[in-house]
């Protein structure tokens, strides 16, 4: 069996050391902050995560664009030239054209290198939801699974990959067109916090609202209690928009209510954070359904 490399993009929000340790390669996406472009590396070498959120709090505008096909081809070609196959596991097509560029790059290079296996899979996930899928795929690889077995695992399990999250500031959802200005104004006045998740098409969907920040964080864990697959979550993931204490509070509830101790917490990177703003907290786990 030929060696293969798992490739993803930086919206996976995995800790840089973990990705490196597991041999996961990452194509950086970019973020524009007040007109200056920064590459979103997992180690924050061009723009630190805290520095990014500080800029957003100061009123800077941040926008993103999908990575171009050339960047994917370059990353994939480098792996093929090492004599290895490629499995790209990408950012939800319901939120970005990024995975489409990866799929097209894989298709074009498969024709160029007919002796190589170059596959691309849409996780229908984002942030550490995507990262969690990539992590479990890399674990399968370490256990000796073939590239096809890992590809099929991602495709079969992606609709069991739950993303539950809440935001502290409704104005970022308003700017992104997720909620109306009126809803944002009334919600802010009444201290209403939305509870959202990712649907089966990989879109963000509001599923409820609660009053107060603590209640919204508890609601994430309630959702996990209701739908987590028993025994299927040795490791779960929590991402946050520069609000580590809130993420740690959610982790403490998960430990207390579900008895899961291995919890990976990391920042929501600039690519996702440009749309959610500071104060987002997201919980990711394997569930009976999304």
Coordinates of C-alpha atoms in Angstrom, one line a residue, residues 23-290:
X23 CA 1.4 14.5 9.7
X24 CA -1.5 16.6 8.5
X25 CA -0.6 19.2 5.9
X26 CA -2.6 22.4 5.7
X27 CA -3.3 24.9 2.8
X28 CA -3.5 28.3 4.4
X29 CA -6.6 30.4 3.5
X30 CA -6.4 34.2 3.7
X31 CA -8.2 37.0 5.5
X32 CA -8.4 40.7 4.7
X33 CA -8.3 43.0 7.7
X34 CA -9.0 46.6 6.8
X35 CA -7.6 45.9 3.3
X36 CA -4.4 44.1 4.4
X37 CA -4.2 40.5 3.5
X38 CA -2.9 37.9 6.0
X39 CA -2.4 34.2 5.4
X40 CA -4.2 32.2 8.0
X41 CA -1.6 29.7 9.2
X42 CA -2.5 27.4 12.1
X43 CA 0.4 28.8 14.1
X44 CA -0.8 32.4 13.6
X45 CA 2.6 33.5 12.1
X46 CA 1.1 36.3 9.9
X47 CA -1.7 37.4 12.3
X48 CA -2.0 36.1 15.8
X49 CA -5.4 35.0 16.9
X50 CA -5.7 37.3 19.9
X51 CA -4.4 40.2 17.7
X52 CA -7.1 39.4 15.1
X53 CA -9.9 39.6 17.6
X54 CA -8.5 42.7 19.1
X55 CA -8.6 44.4 15.7
X56 CA -12.3 43.3 15.2
X57 CA -13.2 44.7 18.6
X58 CA -11.5 48.0 17.6
X59 CA -13.9 48.1 14.6
X60 CA -11.7 46.8 11.8
X61 CA -13.5 45.0 9.1
X62 CA -12.5 41.5 8.1
X63 CA -13.4 39.6 4.9
X64 CA -12.4 36.3 3.4
X65 CA -12.2 34.7 -0.1
X66 CA -11.9 31.1 -1.2
X67 CA -8.4 29.8 -1.8
X68 CA -7.7 29.5 -5.5
X69 CA -7.3 26.3 -7.3
X70 CA -3.6 27.0 -8.0
X71 CA -2.8 26.9 -4.3
X72 CA -4.4 23.4 -4.0
X73 CA -2.6 22.1 -7.1
X74 CA 0.7 23.3 -5.7
X75 CA 0.2 21.6 -2.4
X76 CA -1.1 18.4 -3.9
X77 CA 1.6 18.3 -6.6
X78 CA 4.3 18.6 -3.9
X79 CA 2.9 15.5 -2.2
X80 CA 2.6 13.5 -5.4
X81 CA 6.2 14.4 -6.3
X82 CA 7.3 12.8 -3.0
X83 CA 5.7 9.5 -4.3
X84 CA 2.7 9.7 -2.1
X85 CA -1.1 9.8 -2.6
X86 CA -3.3 12.6 -1.4
X87 CA -6.6 12.8 0.5
X88 CA -7.9 16.4 0.8
X89 CA -10.6 16.8 3.5
X90 CA -12.1 20.3 3.2
X91 CA -14.2 23.2 4.5
X92 CA -18.0 22.9 4.0
X93 CA -19.3 23.6 0.5
X94 CA -22.4 25.1 2.3
X95 CA -20.2 28.0 3.5
X96 CA -17.4 28.4 1.0
X97 CA -16.2 27.6 -2.5
X98 CA -12.9 26.5 -1.0
X99 CA -13.6 22.8 -1.1
X100 CA -14.8 23.2 -4.7
X101 CA -11.4 24.5 -5.6
X102 CA -9.8 21.5 -3.8
X103 CA -12.1 19.0 -5.6
X104 CA -11.3 20.6 -9.0
X105 CA -7.6 20.5 -8.3
X106 CA -7.8 16.8 -7.4
X107 CA -9.7 16.1 -10.6
X108 CA -7.2 17.9 -12.8
X109 CA -4.1 16.4 -11.1
X110 CA -5.6 12.9 -11.3
X111 CA -5.6 13.3 -15.1
X112 CA -2.1 14.7 -15.0
X113 CA -0.8 11.9 -12.7
X114 CA -2.9 8.8 -13.6
X115 CA -0.7 6.6 -11.4
X116 CA -1.5 8.6 -8.3
X117 CA -4.6 8.5 -6.1
X118 CA -5.8 12.1 -5.4
X119 CA -9.1 12.3 -3.6
X120 CA -11.1 15.2 -2.2
X121 CA -13.9 15.0 0.4
X122 CA -16.3 17.8 1.6
X123 CA -16.7 17.5 5.4
X124 CA -19.8 19.7 5.3
X125 CA -18.1 21.1 8.5
X126 CA -16.2 24.1 9.6
X127 CA -13.7 25.3 12.3
X128 CA -12.9 22.5 14.8
X129 CA -15.8 20.5 13.4
X130 CA -13.8 20.1 10.2
X131 CA -10.7 19.8 12.4
X132 CA -12.3 17.0 14.4
X133 CA -13.1 15.0 11.2
X134 CA -9.5 15.5 10.0
X135 CA -8.2 14.4 13.4
X136 CA -10.2 11.2 13.4
X137 CA -9.3 10.5 9.8
X138 CA -5.6 10.9 10.8
X139 CA -6.2 8.5 13.7
X140 CA -7.6 5.9 11.2
X141 CA -4.5 6.5 9.0
X142 CA -2.2 5.8 12.0
X143 CA -4.2 2.6 12.7
X144 CA -3.3 1.4 9.1
X145 CA -6.4 2.2 7.2
X146 CA -6.0 2.7 3.4
X147 CA -6.6 6.0 1.7
X148 CA -10.0 4.7 0.4
X149 CA -11.0 3.5 3.9
X150 CA -10.3 6.9 5.3
X151 CA -12.0 8.7 2.5
X152 CA -15.1 6.5 3.0
X153 CA -15.0 7.0 6.7
X154 CA -15.2 10.8 6.3
X155 CA -18.1 10.5 3.8
X156 CA -20.0 8.0 5.9
X157 CA -19.6 9.9 9.2
X158 CA -19.9 13.5 8.2
X159 CA -23.7 13.7 8.9
X160 CA -23.0 12.4 12.4
X161 CA -20.6 15.2 13.1
X162 CA -22.5 17.7 15.3
X163 CA -21.6 21.4 15.4
X164 CA -23.4 23.4 18.1
X165 CA -22.5 27.0 18.8
X166 CA -23.5 30.3 20.2
X167 CA -22.4 33.9 19.7
X168 CA -22.1 36.7 22.2
X169 CA -22.6 39.6 19.8
X170 CA -25.5 39.5 17.4
X171 CA -24.1 42.3 15.2
X172 CA -21.6 40.0 13.5
X173 CA -24.4 37.7 12.4
X174 CA -26.3 40.8 11.2
X175 CA -23.4 41.9 9.1
X176 CA -23.1 38.5 7.6
X177 CA -26.8 38.6 6.6
X178 CA -27.6 35.7 9.0
X179 CA -30.2 37.8 11.0
X180 CA -32.0 41.0 10.3
X181 CA -31.0 44.4 11.8
X182 CA -34.3 44.4 13.8
X183 CA -33.7 41.0 15.2
X184 CA -30.1 42.0 16.2
X185 CA -31.3 45.2 17.9
X186 CA -34.1 43.5 19.9
X187 CA -31.9 40.5 20.8
X188 CA -29.1 42.7 22.0
X189 CA -31.6 44.7 24.1
X190 CA -33.1 41.6 25.7
X191 CA -29.8 39.8 26.1
X192 CA -31.0 37.0 23.8
X193 CA -28.3 34.6 22.6
X194 CA -28.9 32.3 19.6
X195 CA -28.1 28.6 19.7
X196 CA -27.1 27.5 16.2
X197 CA -25.9 24.3 14.4
X198 CA -24.8 23.1 11.0
X199 CA -27.4 21.3 9.0
X200 CA -27.0 18.4 6.6
X201 CA -26.1 20.7 3.7
X202 CA -23.3 22.3 5.7
X203 CA -25.2 25.6 6.3
X204 CA -25.5 27.5 9.6
X205 CA -29.0 27.3 11.0
X206 CA -30.5 29.0 14.1
X207 CA -32.3 26.4 16.2
X208 CA -33.2 28.3 19.3
X209 CA -32.5 31.2 21.5
X210 CA -32.0 31.6 25.2
X211 CA -31.6 34.6 27.6
X212 CA -28.1 35.2 28.9
X213 CA -24.7 33.9 28.0
X214 CA -24.4 31.2 30.7
X215 CA -27.7 29.7 29.6
X216 CA -26.5 29.6 25.9
X217 CA -23.3 27.8 26.9
X218 CA -25.3 25.3 28.9
X219 CA -27.6 24.7 26.0
X220 CA -24.7 23.5 23.8
X221 CA -24.0 20.8 26.4
X222 CA -27.7 19.9 26.7
X223 CA -27.7 19.3 22.9
X224 CA -24.7 17.0 23.3
X225 CA -26.4 15.1 26.2
X226 CA -29.4 14.6 24.0
X227 CA -27.7 13.3 20.9
X228 CA -24.0 12.2 21.5
X229 CA -23.3 8.6 20.3
X230 CA -22.4 6.6 23.4
X231 CA -18.8 5.5 23.5
X232 CA -18.0 7.2 20.2
X233 CA -16.5 10.4 21.6
X234 CA -13.1 9.6 23.2
X235 CA -12.0 13.1 22.1
X236 CA -14.2 16.1 21.6
X237 CA -13.4 19.6 20.4
X238 CA -14.4 23.1 21.5
X239 CA -13.4 26.3 19.6
X240 CA -13.8 29.9 20.8
X241 CA -13.5 33.5 19.5
X242 CA -11.0 34.8 22.1
X243 CA -13.2 33.8 25.1
X244 CA -11.2 30.9 26.6
X245 CA -12.9 31.0 30.0
X246 CA -16.3 30.4 28.3
X247 CA -14.8 27.5 26.3
X248 CA -13.4 26.0 29.6
X249 CA -16.8 26.4 31.2
X250 CA -18.3 24.3 28.5
X251 CA -15.5 21.8 28.8
X252 CA -16.2 21.5 32.6
X253 CA -19.9 20.8 31.9
X254 CA -19.0 18.1 29.3
X255 CA -16.7 16.4 31.9
X256 CA -19.3 16.6 34.6
X257 CA -22.3 15.5 32.5
X258 CA -20.8 13.1 30.0
X259 CA -17.6 12.0 31.7
X260 CA -15.4 12.9 28.7
X261 CA -11.9 14.1 29.7
X262 CA -10.0 14.4 26.5
X263 CA -11.1 17.8 25.2
X264 CA -9.2 19.8 22.6
X265 CA -9.8 23.6 22.9
X266 CA -8.5 26.1 20.3
X267 CA -9.3 29.4 18.8
X268 CA -11.8 29.9 16.0
X269 CA -9.3 31.2 13.4
X270 CA -9.6 34.4 11.4
X271 CA -11.3 32.8 8.4
X272 CA -14.3 31.7 10.4
X273 CA -13.9 34.4 13.0
X274 CA -14.3 37.1 10.3
X275 CA -18.0 36.0 10.1
X276 CA -18.7 35.1 13.8
X277 CA -16.7 37.8 15.6
X278 CA -15.3 37.6 19.1
X279 CA -17.3 35.6 21.7
X280 CA -18.3 32.6 19.6
X281 CA -18.1 29.2 21.4
X282 CA -18.6 26.0 19.5
X283 CA -18.9 22.4 20.6
X284 CA -18.2 19.4 18.2
X285 CA -18.9 15.7 18.8
X286 CA -20.2 12.6 17.1
X287 CA -24.0 12.4 17.3
X288 CA -26.9 10.3 16.2
X289 CA -27.7 13.1 13.8
X290 CA -26.5 16.6 13.2

